[in-house]
PDB file of C-alpha atoms in Angstrom:
ATOM      1  CA  CYS T 768      -1.959 117.729 -11.299  1.00 95.00           C
ATOM      2  CA  ILE T 769       1.293 117.493 -13.240  1.00 96.00           C
ATOM      3  CA  PHE T 770       0.542 113.939 -14.398  1.00 97.00           C
ATOM      4  CA  CYS T 771      -2.911 114.956 -15.654  1.00 97.00           C
ATOM      5  CA  LYS T 772      -1.180 117.727 -17.636  1.00 97.00           C
ATOM      6  CA  ILE T 773       1.287 115.196 -19.062  1.00 97.00           C
ATOM      7  CA  LEU T 774      -1.584 112.878 -19.996  1.00 98.00           C
ATOM      8  CA  ALA T 775      -3.417 115.797 -21.662  1.00 97.00           C
ATOM      9  CA  GLY T 776      -0.304 116.649 -23.696  1.00 96.00           C
ATOM     10  CA  GLU T 777       0.146 120.010 -21.974  1.00 97.00           C
ATOM     11  CA  ILE T 778       3.573 118.986 -20.682  1.00 97.00           C
ATOM     12  CA  PRO T 779       5.898 116.959 -22.911  1.00 97.00           C
ATOM     13  CA  SER T 780       6.963 113.461 -21.913  1.00 97.00           C
ATOM     14  CA  THR T 781       8.755 110.508 -23.435  1.00 97.00           C
ATOM     15  CA  ALA T 782       6.245 107.681 -23.679  1.00 97.00           C
ATOM     16  CA  VAL T 783       7.453 104.111 -23.875  1.00 98.00           C
ATOM     17  CA  TYR T 784       3.934 102.613 -23.829  1.00 98.00           C
ATOM     18  CA  GLU T 785       0.341 103.762 -24.134  1.00 98.00           C
ATOM     19  CA  ASP T 786      -3.063 102.119 -24.307  1.00 98.00           C
ATOM     20  CA  ASP T 787      -6.644 103.233 -23.603  1.00 97.00           C
ATOM     21  CA  ASP T 788      -6.133 103.245 -19.835  1.00 98.00           C
ATOM     22  CA  PHE T 789      -2.449 103.987 -19.153  1.00 98.00           C
ATOM     23  CA  LYS T 790       0.576 105.864 -20.362  1.00 98.00           C
ATOM     24  CA  ALA T 791       4.077 104.788 -19.327  1.00 98.00           C
ATOM     25  CA  ILE T 792       6.763 107.455 -19.533  1.00 97.00           C
ATOM     26  CA  LEU T 793      10.431 107.785 -18.717  1.00 97.00           C
ATOM     27  CA  ASP T 794      10.949 109.368 -15.307  1.00 96.00           C
ATOM     28  CA  VAL T 795      12.708 112.731 -15.738  1.00 95.00           C
ATOM     29  CA  ASN T 796      14.453 112.267 -12.372  1.00 94.00           C
ATOM     30  CA  PRO T 797      15.300 108.582 -12.684  1.00 96.00           C
ATOM     31  CA  ALA T 798      16.678 106.328  -9.990  1.00 95.00           C
ATOM     32  CA  ALA T 799      18.386 104.368 -12.802  1.00 95.00           C
ATOM     33  CA  ARG T 800      18.645 104.409 -16.590  1.00 95.00           C
ATOM     34  CA  GLY T 801      15.353 103.090 -17.969  1.00 97.00           C
ATOM     35  CA  HIS T 802      13.242 104.096 -14.913  1.00 97.00           C
ATOM     36  CA  VAL T 803       9.628 104.198 -16.134  1.00 97.00           C
ATOM     37  CA  ILE T 804       6.498 105.484 -14.421  1.00 98.00           C
ATOM     38  CA  ILE T 805       3.062 104.164 -15.342  1.00 98.00           C
ATOM     39  CA  LEU T 806       0.205 106.668 -15.163  1.00 98.00           C
ATOM     40  CA  PRO T 807      -3.482 105.744 -15.152  1.00 98.00           C
ATOM     41  CA  LYS T 808      -5.371 108.053 -17.503  1.00 98.00           C
ATOM     42  CA  ASN T 809      -8.187 108.300 -14.948  1.00 96.00           C
ATOM     43  CA  HIS T 810      -7.017 110.494 -12.076  1.00 97.00           C
ATOM     44  CA  ALA T 811      -6.827 108.780  -8.695  1.00 97.00           C
ATOM     45  CA  ALA T 812      -4.713 110.374  -5.992  1.00 97.00           C
ATOM     46  CA  ASN T 813      -3.666 107.039  -4.480  1.00 97.00           C
ATOM     47  CA  ILE T 814      -4.379 103.305  -4.285  1.00 97.00           C
ATOM     48  CA  TYR T 815      -7.413 103.923  -2.058  1.00 97.00           C
ATOM     49  CA  GLU T 816      -9.139 105.887  -4.832  1.00 97.00           C
ATOM     50  CA  LEU T 817      -8.066 103.688  -7.755  1.00 97.00           C
ATOM     51  CA  PRO T 818     -10.932 101.654  -9.256  1.00 97.00           C
ATOM     52  CA  ASP T 819     -10.449  97.886  -8.916  1.00 96.00           C
ATOM     53  CA  GLU T 820     -10.429  97.448 -12.690  1.00 96.00           C
ATOM     54  CA  ASP T 821      -7.542  99.918 -13.081  1.00 97.00           C
ATOM     55  CA  ALA T 822      -5.711  98.325 -10.158  1.00 96.00           C
ATOM     56  CA  SER T 823      -5.737  94.919 -11.819  1.00 95.00           C
ATOM     57  CA  LYS T 824      -4.812  96.255 -15.261  1.00 98.00           C
ATOM     58  CA  ILE T 825      -1.871  98.330 -14.043  1.00 98.00           C
ATOM     59  CA  MET T 826       0.030  95.229 -12.927  1.00 97.00           C
ATOM     60  CA  ILE T 827      -0.297  93.757 -16.416  1.00 98.00           C
ATOM     61  CA  VAL T 828       1.245  96.944 -17.808  1.00 98.00           C
ATOM     62  CA  ALA T 829       3.968  96.833 -15.115  1.00 98.00           C
ATOM     63  CA  LYS T 830       4.813  93.270 -16.166  1.00 98.00           C
ATOM     64  CA  LYS T 831       5.101  94.332 -19.831  1.00 98.00           C
ATOM     65  CA  ILE T 832       7.333  97.265 -18.941  1.00 98.00           C
ATOM     66  CA  ALA T 833       9.492  95.207 -16.557  1.00 98.00           C
ATOM     67  CA  THR T 834       9.970  92.539 -19.221  1.00 98.00           C
ATOM     68  CA  ALA T 835      10.940  95.153 -21.810  1.00 98.00           C
ATOM     69  CA  ILE T 836      13.388  96.799 -19.374  1.00 97.00           C
ATOM     70  CA  GLU T 837      14.998  93.443 -18.561  1.00 97.00           C
ATOM     71  CA  LYS T 838      15.430  92.673 -22.256  1.00 97.00           C
ATOM     72  CA  ALA T 839      16.763  96.164 -23.061  1.00 97.00           C
ATOM     73  CA  TYR T 840      19.256  96.447 -20.196  1.00 97.00           C
ATOM     74  CA  HIS T 841      19.869  92.846 -19.079  1.00 97.00           C
ATOM     75  CA  CYS T 842      19.365  94.055 -15.529  1.00 97.00           C
ATOM     76  CA  ASP T 843      19.630  91.744 -12.544  1.00 97.00           C
ATOM     77  CA  GLY T 844      16.154  92.645 -11.331  1.00 97.00           C
ATOM     78  CA  VAL T 845      13.488  95.348 -11.214  1.00 97.00           C
ATOM     79  CA  ASN T 846      11.612  97.163  -8.488  1.00 97.00           C
ATOM     80  CA  ILE T 847       7.919  97.709  -9.082  1.00 97.00           C
ATOM     81  CA  LEU T 848       7.044 100.395  -6.586  1.00 96.00           C
ATOM     82  CA  GLN T 849       3.936 102.393  -5.747  1.00 97.00           C
ATOM     83  CA  ASN T 850       3.824 104.925  -2.864  1.00 96.00           C
ATOM     84  CA  ASN T 851       0.697 106.172  -1.081  1.00 96.00           C
ATOM     85  CA  GLY T 852       0.848 109.293   1.056  1.00 96.00           C
ATOM     86  CA  GLU T 853       3.652 111.673   1.869  1.00 95.00           C
ATOM     87  CA  ALA T 854       4.894 109.492   4.742  1.00 94.00           C
ATOM     88  CA  ALA T 855       5.391 106.663   2.233  1.00 94.00           C
ATOM     89  CA  GLY T 856       7.339 108.844  -0.189  1.00 91.00           C
ATOM     90  CA  GLN T 857       4.534 109.946  -2.533  1.00 95.00           C
ATOM     91  CA  THR T 858       5.378 113.359  -3.995  1.00 95.00           C
ATOM     92  CA  VAL T 859       2.861 113.570  -6.853  1.00 96.00           C
ATOM     93  CA  PHE T 860      -0.702 112.854  -5.819  1.00 97.00           C
ATOM     94  CA  HIS T 861      -1.793 111.065  -8.981  1.00 98.00           C
ATOM     95  CA  LEU T 862      -1.309 107.342  -8.517  1.00 97.00           C
ATOM     96  CA  HIS T 863       1.671 106.051 -10.465  1.00 98.00           C
ATOM     97  CA  VAL T 864       3.788 102.918 -10.516  1.00 98.00           C
ATOM     98  CA  HIS T 865       7.565 103.022 -10.836  1.00 98.00           C
ATOM     99  CA  VAL T 866       9.419 100.291 -12.713  1.00 98.00           C
ATOM    100  CA  ILE T 867      13.115 100.615 -11.907  1.00 97.00           C
ATOM    101  CA  PRO T 868      15.877  98.433 -13.363  1.00 97.00           C
ATOM    102  CA  ARG T 869      18.320  97.131 -10.753  1.00 97.00           C
ATOM    103  CA  PHE T 870      21.873  95.868 -10.986  1.00 96.00           C
ATOM    104  CA  LYS T 871      23.997  94.097  -8.393  1.00 96.00           C
ATOM    105  CA  GLY T 872      25.979  96.730  -6.522  1.00 95.00           C
ATOM    106  CA  ASP T 873      23.957  99.714  -7.801  1.00 95.00           C
ATOM    107  CA  THR T 874      23.356 102.725  -5.593  1.00 93.00           C
ATOM    108  CA  VAL T 875      19.553 102.839  -5.886  1.00 93.00           C
ATOM    109  CA  ASN T 876      18.256 103.113  -2.328  1.00 89.00           C
ATOM    110  CA  ILE T 877      14.861 101.462  -1.935  1.00 88.00           C
ATOM    111  CA  GLY T 878      14.428  99.567   1.259  1.00 80.00           C
ATOM    112  CA  TRP T 879      13.869  99.512   4.963  1.00 82.00           C
ATOM    113  CA  LYS T 880      15.545  98.114   8.012  1.00 83.00           C
ATOM    114  CA  GLN T 881      13.938  94.804   8.841  1.00 86.00           C
ATOM    115  CA  GLY T 882      12.446  94.698  12.297  1.00 89.00           C
ATOM    116  CA  ASP T 883      12.018  91.789  14.663  1.00 88.00           C
ATOM    117  CA  MET T 884       9.088  89.428  14.191  1.00 87.00           C
ATOM    118  CA  PRO T 885       6.157  90.677  16.294  1.00 90.00           C
ATOM    119  CA  GLU T 886       5.025  88.348  19.047  1.00 90.00           C
ATOM    120  CA  ASP T 887       1.361  89.126  18.328  1.00 93.00           C
ATOM    121  CA  LEU T 888       1.076  88.044  14.663  1.00 93.00           C
ATOM    122  CA  ASP T 889      -2.417  86.631  15.236  1.00 93.00           C
ATOM    123  CA  ALA T 890      -3.648  89.940  16.710  1.00 95.00           C
ATOM    124  CA  ILE T 891      -2.172  91.907  13.797  1.00 94.00           C
ATOM    125  CA  CYS T 892      -3.807  89.517  11.343  1.00 93.00           C
ATOM    126  CA  LYS T 893      -7.211  89.935  13.014  1.00 94.00           C
ATOM    127  CA  GLU T 894      -6.867  93.762  13.037  1.00 93.00           C
ATOM    128  CA  ILE T 895      -6.348  93.787   9.280  1.00 92.00           C
ATOM    129  CA  GLN T 896      -8.918  91.098   8.507  1.00 94.00           C
ATOM    130  CA  ALA T 897     -11.566  93.065  10.408  1.00 95.00           C
ATOM    131  CA  GLN T 898     -11.214  95.845   7.832  1.00 94.00           C
ATOM    132  CA  LEU T 899     -11.538  93.641   4.723  1.00 93.00           C
TER     133      LEU T 899
END
């Protein structure tokens, strides 16, 4: 796992933040200047494998990084993005969270075409609730 190698110091990286549980590094193929990725030090391939404690802590780190990015670049917004599975755009199978500065009119392409509201919202809700 390339991120495990980065965390072990086997591959160099540019860290902007580190604590006992996470390391946040500059993305070497950034979507925008200041694009940071947050890596849990405990390997989990995706959100399904991530321990609940790490899941809650990573958002606190994402908030810190987003705040620092906003102050550094005076951006108009940030995307906090986490992909799970190849179909969702995951290319490295070590969970990571992207924090990407955004500016009005930039060319960063993160999005989807909005669909029509489903007529069976209650059925969809029940399908998901049955799995909780």
